Amino acid sequence: MTMSTSVQSEILNEALPLSQAMEKLNIVSDGDFERAKERFKDARRRATDAFSNQALSIEDRLMAAKLHIVATILECLESPEHAITSCLSFLKELHGLEEIAEIFSVYLNRGFMSRLNTAQRVECVKSIMLVNYTLFQFVFKFTSKYTSAIAWPTIELAERSFNPILSWQEISTRKSMGDELTQLPNKLILDESTITVYSAVNSHGDVIVGEDPDNIKIIWKRAESKVVKLPEPSEGKVIRQYIVGLAVDKNNNVYVVRWLKTSTENGKVESIVLDVLDENYNVKQDSRRLEHLEATKCYYVKIAITKNNNIVMVRYRDPQVYICDNTGKLKHKFERGSLDLRSLGICGQGEIMIPSDDDRAVEIYSEEGNLKSTIKLPEGHKVRGLEFHYVICKIIFLTYVEKKDSYFLLCYTEAGELETTTFFSKRVADELPPKIKSHPSGPVAILKEKSITFI
């Protein structure tokens, strides 16, 4: 007798909390833990045999696949990295079954064949999606390494590759799926609204956001957070201050640019300063005044860190691109081809990406200021964010299409060739546009007021 999908999903959903409980059991009783591990090992072997039995129905083989993954996770609690490697290898094998590719192809294409065996097909699709959900969550929570949603094992269809994590909503929004797949596996729901105008992500996947007037908030992957107060200026009494820029370098040092209005012996002074915190959010460098930035107006400053650890600064309504050392000292500057500024990014080769004024193209400059190339976006797309994805070595543009009132992810090669276009989300009225942020160690996050999506 085949278990219902709801019962199977309960088994998968319990895998993660049960694994945490078993870790505690290991501390309490080594003997019991070792005996439990042997049982999990035996369960994994039996599940593997059942999965490999081509005489069984695809439903039974899927059930065996779920048991294999759960047993592997529980068997390898002392070595989550080993469990992850084993499970991902098994997932590729599962995705590679011809029956799975055929089921997804028919379900996604909605042709005549989709009218046949509908209930059975829906259950199979739902099962595969739940397997992917559970495994991605396990990887996300238990590994020290970063696993990218965009590099997740795909299901190879005749017409394209289907990524169950990145294209989750393509399945979850179907009426036939009910409400079991409503939560995206790579999406973190925040307890409170967060303004992400000034934000970055570090190597751990933690998100850092600037909170006026003088705080930064660190949001960990488990949705907990802490607030760090920025240092007081060394001169004068602060009358008013705002965070106007924020970035994180490859070593997780945090760079914060603030606009200050202070009262001094010489009267009121306006200035723009750079604060640098180390990876533990302790002051690494006292506030440095950025003399090259005009401070009479409180315009935002986009900053990015190159692979040479130089700071690139671009200011709204200022045509100059400023290249500074990692203390904020100006090295040189050059003029860009635009005045507006929605985003700023660094390519894998260390080149600087800046959108055009109409947001329909992205200009790529060398650090010396030479225009290397221009990437024109597809018709109707406007840039809302751009980053380099270091896991897959691709350029990712977050774009908005007015006619569809939606955001998309465009994946380009470093040569500027468009590879894929993926729907991200509908625009939400009265909500700030999403921000995309990446780190050289791998994490890429799309930030919204109430959520963080890792790609």
Coordinates of C-alpha atoms in Angstrom, one line a residue:
M1 CA 0.0 0.0 0.0
T2 CA 1.4 3.4 -1.0
M3 CA 1.4 6.2 1.6
S4 CA -0.5 9.4 0.8
T5 CA 1.6 12.4 -0.2
S6 CA 0.5 14.2 3.0
V7 CA 1.9 11.4 5.2
Q8 CA 5.1 11.3 3.1
S9 CA 5.5 15.0 3.4
E10 CA 5.2 14.7 7.2
I11 CA 8.1 12.3 7.2
L12 CA 10.2 14.7 5.2
N13 CA 9.2 17.7 7.3
E14 CA 10.2 15.9 10.5
A15 CA 13.6 15.0 9.2
L16 CA 15.3 18.2 10.2
P17 CA 13.9 18.6 13.7
L18 CA 14.5 14.9 14.3
S19 CA 18.1 15.2 13.2
Q20 CA 18.6 18.0 15.7
A21 CA 17.0 15.9 18.4
M22 CA 19.3 13.0 17.5
E23 CA 22.3 15.2 17.9
K24 CA 21.3 15.7 21.5
L25 CA 20.8 12.0 21.9
N26 CA 24.4 11.5 20.8
I27 CA 25.5 13.6 23.8
V28 CA 23.3 11.8 26.2
S29 CA 23.9 8.2 25.2
D30 CA 26.6 7.1 22.8
G31 CA 25.5 3.5 22.9
D32 CA 21.9 4.3 21.9
F33 CA 23.1 6.7 19.3
E34 CA 25.4 4.1 17.7
R35 CA 22.6 1.5 17.6
A36 CA 20.2 4.1 16.0
K37 CA 22.8 4.9 13.4
E38 CA 23.0 1.2 12.5
R39 CA 19.3 1.1 12.0
F40 CA 19.4 4.2 9.8
K41 CA 22.2 2.6 7.8
D42 CA 20.1 -0.5 7.3
A43 CA 17.1 1.6 6.4
R44 CA 19.1 3.5 3.8
R45 CA 20.4 0.2 2.2
R46 CA 16.9 -1.2 2.0
A47 CA 15.6 2.1 0.5
T48 CA 18.4 2.1 -2.0
D49 CA 17.6 -1.5 -3.1
A50 CA 13.9 -0.5 -3.5
F51 CA 14.8 2.6 -5.4
S52 CA 17.0 0.6 -7.8
N53 CA 14.3 -2.0 -8.5
Q54 CA 12.9 -1.0 -11.9
A55 CA 10.1 -3.5 -11.5
L56 CA 8.5 -1.3 -8.8
S57 CA 6.1 1.6 -9.7
I58 CA 7.5 5.1 -9.9
E59 CA 5.4 5.9 -6.8
D60 CA 7.1 3.2 -4.8
R61 CA 10.5 4.2 -6.0
L62 CA 9.8 7.8 -5.0
M63 CA 8.8 6.6 -1.5
A64 CA 12.1 4.7 -1.4
A65 CA 13.9 7.9 -2.4
K66 CA 12.4 9.8 0.4
L67 CA 13.3 7.2 2.9
H68 CA 16.8 7.0 1.5
I69 CA 17.3 10.7 2.1
V70 CA 15.8 10.8 5.6
A71 CA 17.9 7.8 6.6
T72 CA 21.1 9.2 5.2
I73 CA 20.6 12.5 7.0
L74 CA 19.9 10.7 10.3
E75 CA 22.8 8.2 9.8
C76 CA 25.3 11.0 9.2
L77 CA 24.5 13.4 12.0
E78 CA 28.1 13.6 13.1
S79 CA 29.1 14.6 9.5
P80 CA 26.5 16.7 7.9
E81 CA 28.8 17.5 5.0
H82 CA 29.0 13.8 4.2
A83 CA 25.3 13.5 4.3
I84 CA 24.9 16.4 2.0
T85 CA 27.4 15.1 -0.5
S86 CA 25.7 11.7 -0.5
C87 CA 22.1 13.1 -0.7
L88 CA 23.0 15.5 -3.6
S89 CA 24.5 12.7 -5.5
F90 CA 21.4 10.6 -4.9
L91 CA 19.2 13.6 -5.9
K92 CA 21.0 13.8 -9.3
E93 CA 20.3 10.1 -9.8
L94 CA 16.6 10.6 -8.9
H95 CA 16.3 13.6 -11.2
G96 CA 17.9 11.6 -14.0
L97 CA 15.2 8.9 -14.1
E98 CA 13.5 9.0 -17.5
E99 CA 10.1 8.7 -15.8
I100 CA 10.7 11.8 -13.8
A101 CA 11.7 13.9 -16.8
E102 CA 8.6 12.7 -18.7
I103 CA 6.3 13.4 -15.7
F104 CA 7.6 17.0 -15.3
S105 CA 7.6 17.6 -19.1
V106 CA 3.9 16.7 -19.4
Y107 CA 3.0 18.5 -16.2
L108 CA 4.7 21.8 -17.1
N109 CA 3.7 21.8 -20.8
R110 CA 0.0 21.2 -20.1
G111 CA -0.6 19.4 -23.4
F112 CA -3.2 16.7 -24.2
M113 CA -1.2 14.1 -22.3
S114 CA -1.5 16.1 -19.2
R115 CA -5.2 15.2 -19.1
L116 CA -4.3 11.5 -18.6
N117 CA -3.4 10.1 -15.2
T118 CA -3.6 13.6 -13.7
A119 CA -3.9 12.7 -10.0
Q120 CA -1.0 10.3 -10.2
R121 CA 1.2 12.8 -12.0
V122 CA 0.4 15.6 -9.6
E123 CA 1.4 13.4 -6.6
C124 CA 4.7 12.5 -8.3
V125 CA 5.5 16.1 -9.0
K126 CA 4.6 17.1 -5.5
S127 CA 6.8 14.3 -4.1
I128 CA 9.8 15.4 -6.1
M129 CA 9.4 19.0 -5.0
L130 CA 9.1 18.0 -1.3
V131 CA 12.3 16.0 -1.6
N132 CA 14.1 19.0 -3.0
Y133 CA 12.6 21.3 -0.4
T134 CA 13.8 19.1 2.5
L135 CA 17.2 18.6 1.1
F136 CA 17.8 22.3 0.3
Q137 CA 16.6 23.2 3.8
F138 CA 19.1 20.7 5.3
V139 CA 21.9 22.0 3.2
F140 CA 21.0 25.6 4.1
K141 CA 20.9 25.0 7.8
F142 CA 23.6 22.4 8.4
T143 CA 26.5 23.1 6.1
S144 CA 29.3 25.6 6.6
K145 CA 29.7 25.8 2.8
Y146 CA 27.4 27.8 0.6
T147 CA 25.1 25.9 -1.8
S148 CA 23.6 28.0 -4.5
A149 CA 19.9 27.6 -5.6
I150 CA 20.9 28.5 -9.1
A151 CA 23.5 25.6 -9.2
W152 CA 21.0 23.1 -7.7
P153 CA 20.6 19.7 -9.5
T154 CA 18.2 20.1 -12.4
I155 CA 15.7 17.9 -14.1
E156 CA 16.7 17.7 -17.8
L157 CA 13.7 18.0 -20.0
A158 CA 13.7 17.8 -23.8
E159 CA 13.2 21.6 -24.2
R160 CA 15.1 22.9 -21.1
S161 CA 16.6 22.3 -17.7
F162 CA 14.1 22.6 -14.8
N163 CA 15.5 23.8 -11.5
P164 CA 13.1 22.7 -8.7
I165 CA 14.4 25.4 -6.3
L166 CA 14.9 28.4 -8.5
S167 CA 11.7 27.7 -10.5
W168 CA 9.7 26.6 -7.4
Q169 CA 6.8 29.0 -8.1
E170 CA 6.3 27.6 -11.5
I171 CA 5.0 24.5 -9.7
S172 CA 3.7 25.8 -6.4
T173 CA 1.3 28.3 -7.9
R174 CA -0.6 25.6 -9.8
K175 CA -4.1 24.9 -8.3
S176 CA -3.4 21.2 -8.5
M177 CA -0.6 21.6 -5.9
G178 CA -2.9 22.9 -3.2
D179 CA -1.2 24.7 -0.3
E180 CA 1.6 22.2 0.5
L181 CA 4.3 24.0 -1.5
T182 CA 3.5 27.6 -0.6
Q183 CA 6.7 28.2 1.3
L184 CA 9.8 28.7 -1.0
P185 CA 12.7 26.5 0.2
N186 CA 15.3 29.2 -0.4
K187 CA 13.2 32.0 1.2
L188 CA 13.6 33.3 4.7
I189 CA 10.6 35.1 6.2
L190 CA 11.5 38.0 8.5
D191 CA 9.6 38.7 11.7
E192 CA 9.5 42.5 11.0
S193 CA 9.8 44.8 8.0
T194 CA 13.4 45.8 7.2
I195 CA 14.5 48.7 5.0
T196 CA 17.1 47.2 2.7
V197 CA 18.2 50.3 0.7
Y198 CA 21.7 50.0 2.2
S199 CA 22.5 46.4 2.5
A200 CA 25.1 43.6 1.9
V201 CA 25.6 39.9 2.4
N202 CA 28.7 38.2 4.0
S203 CA 30.3 34.9 3.4
H204 CA 28.0 33.1 5.9
G205 CA 24.9 34.3 4.1
D206 CA 24.1 36.8 6.9
V207 CA 22.6 40.0 5.7
I208 CA 23.7 43.4 7.0
V209 CA 21.5 46.4 6.6
G210 CA 21.9 50.0 7.5
E211 CA 19.4 51.4 10.0
D212 CA 19.3 55.2 10.5
P213 CA 20.5 57.0 12.2
D214 CA 23.6 55.1 13.3
N215 CA 23.0 51.4 13.5
I216 CA 23.5 48.4 11.4
K217 CA 21.4 45.2 11.7
I218 CA 22.8 41.7 11.1
I219 CA 20.2 39.2 10.1
W220 CA 21.4 35.6 10.4
K221 CA 20.2 32.7 8.2
R222 CA 18.0 31.4 11.0
A223 CA 16.1 34.7 10.9
E224 CA 17.5 36.0 14.2
S225 CA 19.2 39.4 14.3
K226 CA 21.3 41.8 16.3
V227 CA 21.9 45.5 16.1
V228 CA 25.4 47.1 16.2
K229 CA 25.8 50.8 16.9
L230 CA 28.3 52.7 14.8
P231 CA 31.1 54.7 16.5
E232 CA 30.6 58.3 17.5
P233 CA 32.4 60.9 15.3
S234 CA 35.7 62.0 16.8
E235 CA 35.0 65.7 16.3
G236 CA 31.9 67.7 17.2
K237 CA 28.4 66.9 18.4
V238 CA 26.1 65.2 16.0
I239 CA 23.1 67.2 15.0
R240 CA 21.9 64.8 12.3
Q241 CA 23.2 61.8 10.5
Y242 CA 22.2 59.2 7.9
I243 CA 23.6 56.0 6.5
V244 CA 24.1 56.6 2.8
G245 CA 26.1 53.5 1.7
L246 CA 27.1 50.0 2.8
A247 CA 29.2 47.1 1.5
V248 CA 31.1 44.0 2.7
D249 CA 34.5 42.8 1.4
K250 CA 35.8 39.3 0.8
N251 CA 37.0 39.1 4.5
N252 CA 33.6 40.2 5.9
N253 CA 34.8 43.6 6.9
V254 CA 31.9 46.0 6.8
Y255 CA 32.1 49.5 5.2
V256 CA 29.5 52.1 6.1
V257 CA 29.3 55.5 4.6
R258 CA 27.4 58.2 6.7
W259 CA 26.4 61.8 6.0
L260 CA 26.9 63.8 9.2
K261 CA 25.9 67.3 10.3
T262 CA 27.9 68.2 13.5
S263 CA 28.3 71.2 15.7
T264 CA 31.9 72.2 16.3
E265 CA 33.8 75.2 17.6
N266 CA 33.8 76.5 14.0
G267 CA 30.1 76.2 13.6
K268 CA 28.0 73.6 11.9
V269 CA 29.9 71.2 9.6
E270 CA 28.5 68.8 7.0
S271 CA 30.6 65.8 6.0
I272 CA 30.6 62.3 4.6
V273 CA 32.6 59.7 6.5
L274 CA 33.6 56.1 6.2
D275 CA 33.5 53.6 9.1
V276 CA 35.1 50.2 8.8
L277 CA 34.1 47.3 11.1
D278 CA 35.8 43.9 11.2
E279 CA 34.0 40.5 10.7
N280 CA 32.9 40.6 14.4
Y281 CA 31.5 44.1 14.0
N282 CA 34.2 45.8 16.1
V283 CA 35.7 49.1 14.9
K284 CA 38.6 48.4 12.6
Q285 CA 39.1 52.0 11.4
D286 CA 37.9 55.2 13.0
S287 CA 35.6 57.4 10.9
R288 CA 37.5 58.9 7.9
R289 CA 36.2 62.0 6.2
L290 CA 35.7 61.4 2.5
E291 CA 36.9 64.8 1.2
H292 CA 36.3 63.9 -2.4
L293 CA 32.6 63.7 -1.9
E294 CA 30.7 67.0 -1.7
A295 CA 28.6 67.0 1.5
T296 CA 26.2 69.9 1.1
K297 CA 23.4 67.5 0.0
C298 CA 22.6 64.1 1.6
Y299 CA 22.7 62.0 -1.5
Y300 CA 23.1 58.2 -1.3
V301 CA 26.5 56.7 -2.2
K302 CA 26.8 53.3 -3.9
I303 CA 29.9 51.5 -2.8
A304 CA 31.4 48.1 -3.9
I305 CA 34.7 46.4 -3.0
T306 CA 36.9 45.1 -5.8
K307 CA 39.0 41.9 -5.7
N308 CA 42.0 44.1 -5.1
N309 CA 40.2 45.4 -2.0
N310 CA 39.8 48.9 -3.5
I311 CA 36.5 50.7 -2.7
V312 CA 34.5 51.9 -5.7
M313 CA 32.2 54.9 -4.9
V314 CA 29.5 56.3 -7.1
R315 CA 27.2 59.1 -5.9
Y316 CA 23.7 60.0 -7.2
R317 CA 23.8 63.0 -9.6
D318 CA 27.6 62.9 -9.7
P319 CA 29.2 61.7 -13.0
Q320 CA 32.5 60.6 -11.3
V321 CA 33.4 57.1 -10.3
Y322 CA 35.8 57.3 -7.3
I323 CA 38.4 54.5 -6.8
C324 CA 39.7 54.5 -3.2
D325 CA 42.0 52.3 -1.1
N326 CA 40.4 50.2 1.6
T327 CA 40.7 53.1 4.1
G328 CA 38.7 55.5 1.9
K329 CA 41.7 57.4 0.5
L330 CA 41.1 58.5 -3.0
K331 CA 43.4 56.9 -5.6
H332 CA 41.9 58.2 -8.8
K333 CA 38.6 58.9 -10.5
F334 CA 37.0 58.7 -13.9
E335 CA 33.7 59.9 -15.5
R336 CA 30.9 57.4 -16.2
G337 CA 28.3 57.8 -18.9
S338 CA 25.3 58.4 -16.6
L339 CA 24.1 60.6 -13.7
D340 CA 21.3 58.5 -12.2
L341 CA 22.3 55.5 -10.1
R342 CA 20.2 52.5 -9.1
S343 CA 23.0 50.0 -8.6
L344 CA 26.7 49.2 -8.7
G345 CA 28.5 45.9 -9.0
I346 CA 31.8 44.2 -9.6
C347 CA 32.3 41.5 -12.2
G348 CA 34.4 38.3 -11.5
Q349 CA 37.4 39.9 -13.3
G350 CA 37.1 43.0 -11.0
E351 CA 35.5 45.2 -13.6
I352 CA 32.9 47.8 -12.6
M353 CA 29.2 47.4 -13.6
I354 CA 27.1 50.6 -13.8
P355 CA 23.5 50.9 -15.3
S356 CA 22.8 53.5 -18.0
D357 CA 20.6 56.4 -17.1
D358 CA 17.5 54.8 -18.8
D359 CA 18.3 51.4 -17.0
R360 CA 18.1 49.6 -20.3
A361 CA 21.8 48.8 -20.5
V362 CA 24.8 48.1 -18.2
E363 CA 28.2 49.6 -18.9
I364 CA 31.3 47.7 -17.8
Y365 CA 34.4 49.7 -16.9
S366 CA 37.9 48.7 -15.9
E367 CA 39.2 50.1 -12.6
E368 CA 41.3 52.6 -14.7
G369 CA 38.1 53.9 -16.2
N370 CA 38.1 52.3 -19.7
L371 CA 34.7 51.4 -21.0
K372 CA 35.1 47.7 -21.8
S373 CA 31.6 46.7 -23.0
T374 CA 27.9 47.5 -22.8
I375 CA 25.2 44.9 -22.2
K376 CA 21.8 45.8 -23.6
L377 CA 18.8 44.3 -21.8
P378 CA 15.9 42.6 -23.6
E379 CA 13.0 44.7 -24.7
G380 CA 11.0 46.0 -21.7
H381 CA 13.5 45.1 -19.0
K382 CA 15.0 47.8 -16.7
V383 CA 17.8 47.2 -14.3
R384 CA 17.0 47.2 -10.6
G385 CA 20.1 45.5 -9.4
L386 CA 23.2 43.7 -10.6
E387 CA 25.7 41.3 -9.0
F388 CA 28.2 38.7 -9.9
H389 CA 27.4 35.1 -8.9
Y390 CA 30.7 33.6 -7.9
V391 CA 29.4 30.0 -7.6
I392 CA 28.5 29.8 -11.3
C393 CA 30.7 32.7 -12.6
K394 CA 27.8 34.5 -14.2
I395 CA 26.4 38.1 -14.1
I396 CA 22.9 38.3 -12.6
F397 CA 20.7 41.3 -13.4
L398 CA 17.5 41.9 -11.3
T399 CA 15.1 43.6 -13.7
Y400 CA 11.6 45.0 -13.7
V401 CA 9.2 44.7 -16.6
E402 CA 6.4 47.2 -16.5
K403 CA 4.0 45.4 -18.8
K404 CA 4.1 42.4 -16.6
D405 CA 4.5 44.4 -13.4
S406 CA 7.1 41.8 -12.3
Y407 CA 10.7 41.3 -11.5
F408 CA 13.0 38.9 -13.3
L409 CA 16.5 37.4 -13.0
L410 CA 18.6 37.6 -16.1
C411 CA 21.7 35.4 -16.2
Y412 CA 24.6 36.5 -18.4
T413 CA 28.0 35.1 -19.2
E414 CA 31.0 37.4 -18.5
A415 CA 31.1 37.9 -22.3
G416 CA 27.7 39.5 -22.0
E417 CA 25.6 36.8 -23.6
L418 CA 22.1 36.2 -22.1
E419 CA 21.6 32.6 -21.0
T420 CA 18.4 32.5 -19.0
T421 CA 15.5 34.7 -17.9
T422 CA 13.7 33.6 -14.7
F423 CA 10.6 35.1 -13.2
F424 CA 11.3 36.2 -9.6
S425 CA 8.2 37.9 -8.2
K426 CA 5.3 40.2 -8.9
R427 CA 5.7 43.8 -7.8
V428 CA 4.0 44.6 -4.4
A429 CA 2.3 47.9 -4.2
D430 CA 3.8 50.4 -1.7
E431 CA 6.8 48.2 -1.2
L432 CA 10.4 49.2 -2.0
P433 CA 12.0 47.4 -5.0
P434 CA 14.0 44.3 -4.1
K435 CA 17.8 44.5 -3.8
I436 CA 20.2 41.8 -5.0
K437 CA 23.5 41.3 -3.1
S438 CA 26.4 38.9 -3.5
H439 CA 29.6 37.9 -1.8
P440 CA 32.8 36.5 -3.3
S441 CA 32.5 33.4 -1.2
G442 CA 29.2 32.5 -2.9
P443 CA 26.1 33.8 -1.2
V444 CA 23.7 35.7 -3.4
A445 CA 20.6 37.2 -1.7
I446 CA 17.6 39.1 -2.9
L447 CA 16.2 41.3 -0.2
K448 CA 12.7 42.5 0.3
E449 CA 11.1 44.2 3.3
K450 CA 9.8 41.0 4.8
S451 CA 11.9 38.3 3.2
I452 CA 15.3 37.2 2.0
T453 CA 15.6 34.8 -1.0
F454 CA 18.9 33.0 -1.6
I455 CA 19.8 32.1 -5.1

